Amino acid sequence: MSQPIDSPCTKVCLIDPKSRLCTGCLRSIDEITAWANLPPETRREIMQTLPARRPLPAH
């Protein structure tokens, strides 16, 4: 039995037209599409960058 693939998916799939990132997981379309085929180390590297992608709240 294979292990599940780590994923930041939050099941809120909506691509922001300006940033071109998913508003739920903050991945790009290319990252989402390739996710299942990426090596675990690459997925971990991407996941580490996600918090910095969150937009700052508007003032």
Short mmCIF file of C-alpha atoms in Angstrom, two decimals:
data_model
loop_
_atom_site.label_atom_id
_atom_site.label_comp_id
_atom_site.label_asym_id
_atom_site.label_seq_id
_atom_site.Cartn_x
_atom_site.Cartn_y
_atom_site.Cartn_z
CA MET A 1 0.00 0.00 0.00
CA SER A 2 1.46 3.37 -0.98
CA GLN A 3 1.73 6.28 1.40
CA PRO A 4 -0.39 9.37 0.79
CA ILE A 5 1.32 12.28 -0.92
CA ASP A 6 1.85 15.31 1.31
CA SER A 7 -0.23 18.15 -0.03
CA PRO A 8 -1.15 21.66 1.10
CA CYS A 9 -4.54 21.34 -0.59
CA THR A 10 -7.36 22.82 1.49
CA LYS A 11 -10.14 21.82 -0.94
CA VAL A 12 -10.71 25.52 -1.68
CA CYS A 13 -9.75 25.55 -5.34
CA LEU A 14 -10.00 29.03 -6.77
CA ILE A 15 -7.28 30.58 -8.90
CA ASP A 16 -6.68 34.28 -8.31
CA PRO A 17 -6.45 35.90 -11.76
CA LYS A 18 -3.90 38.48 -10.61
CA SER A 19 -1.41 36.25 -8.78
CA ARG A 20 -2.33 33.07 -10.72
CA LEU A 21 -2.14 31.16 -7.41
CA CYS A 22 -4.81 29.02 -5.80
CA THR A 23 -6.38 31.03 -2.99
CA GLY A 24 -6.70 27.86 -0.90
CA CYS A 25 -3.25 26.26 -1.08
CA LEU A 26 -1.25 29.10 -2.70
CA ARG A 27 0.25 26.82 -5.35
CA SER A 28 0.45 27.77 -9.02
CA ILE A 29 -1.49 25.85 -11.66
CA ASP A 30 1.77 24.26 -12.84
CA GLU A 31 2.61 23.13 -9.30
CA ILE A 32 -0.88 21.71 -8.76
CA THR A 33 -0.78 19.87 -12.09
CA ALA A 34 2.67 18.38 -11.50
CA TRP A 35 2.21 17.67 -7.77
CA ALA A 36 1.59 13.91 -7.93
CA ASN A 37 4.66 13.39 -10.11
CA LEU A 38 7.06 15.58 -8.14
CA PRO A 39 9.61 13.92 -5.86
CA PRO A 40 8.86 14.30 -2.14
CA GLU A 41 11.82 16.66 -1.62
CA THR A 42 10.53 19.03 -4.31
CA ARG A 43 7.04 18.98 -2.79
CA ARG A 44 8.54 19.81 0.64
CA GLU A 45 10.55 22.68 -0.87
CA ILE A 46 7.42 24.13 -2.48
CA MET A 47 5.43 23.72 0.74
CA GLN A 48 8.09 25.69 2.62
CA THR A 49 7.62 28.65 0.24
CA LEU A 50 3.81 28.76 0.56
CA PRO A 51 3.50 30.91 3.73
CA ALA A 52 5.46 33.72 2.05
CA ARG A 53 3.01 33.68 -0.87
CA ARG A 54 0.03 34.64 1.30
CA PRO A 55 -0.99 38.19 0.41
CA LEU A 56 -0.79 40.83 3.09
CA PRO A 57 -4.17 42.06 4.36
CA ALA A 58 -5.38 45.30 2.81
CA HIS A 59 -5.36 48.30 5.15
#
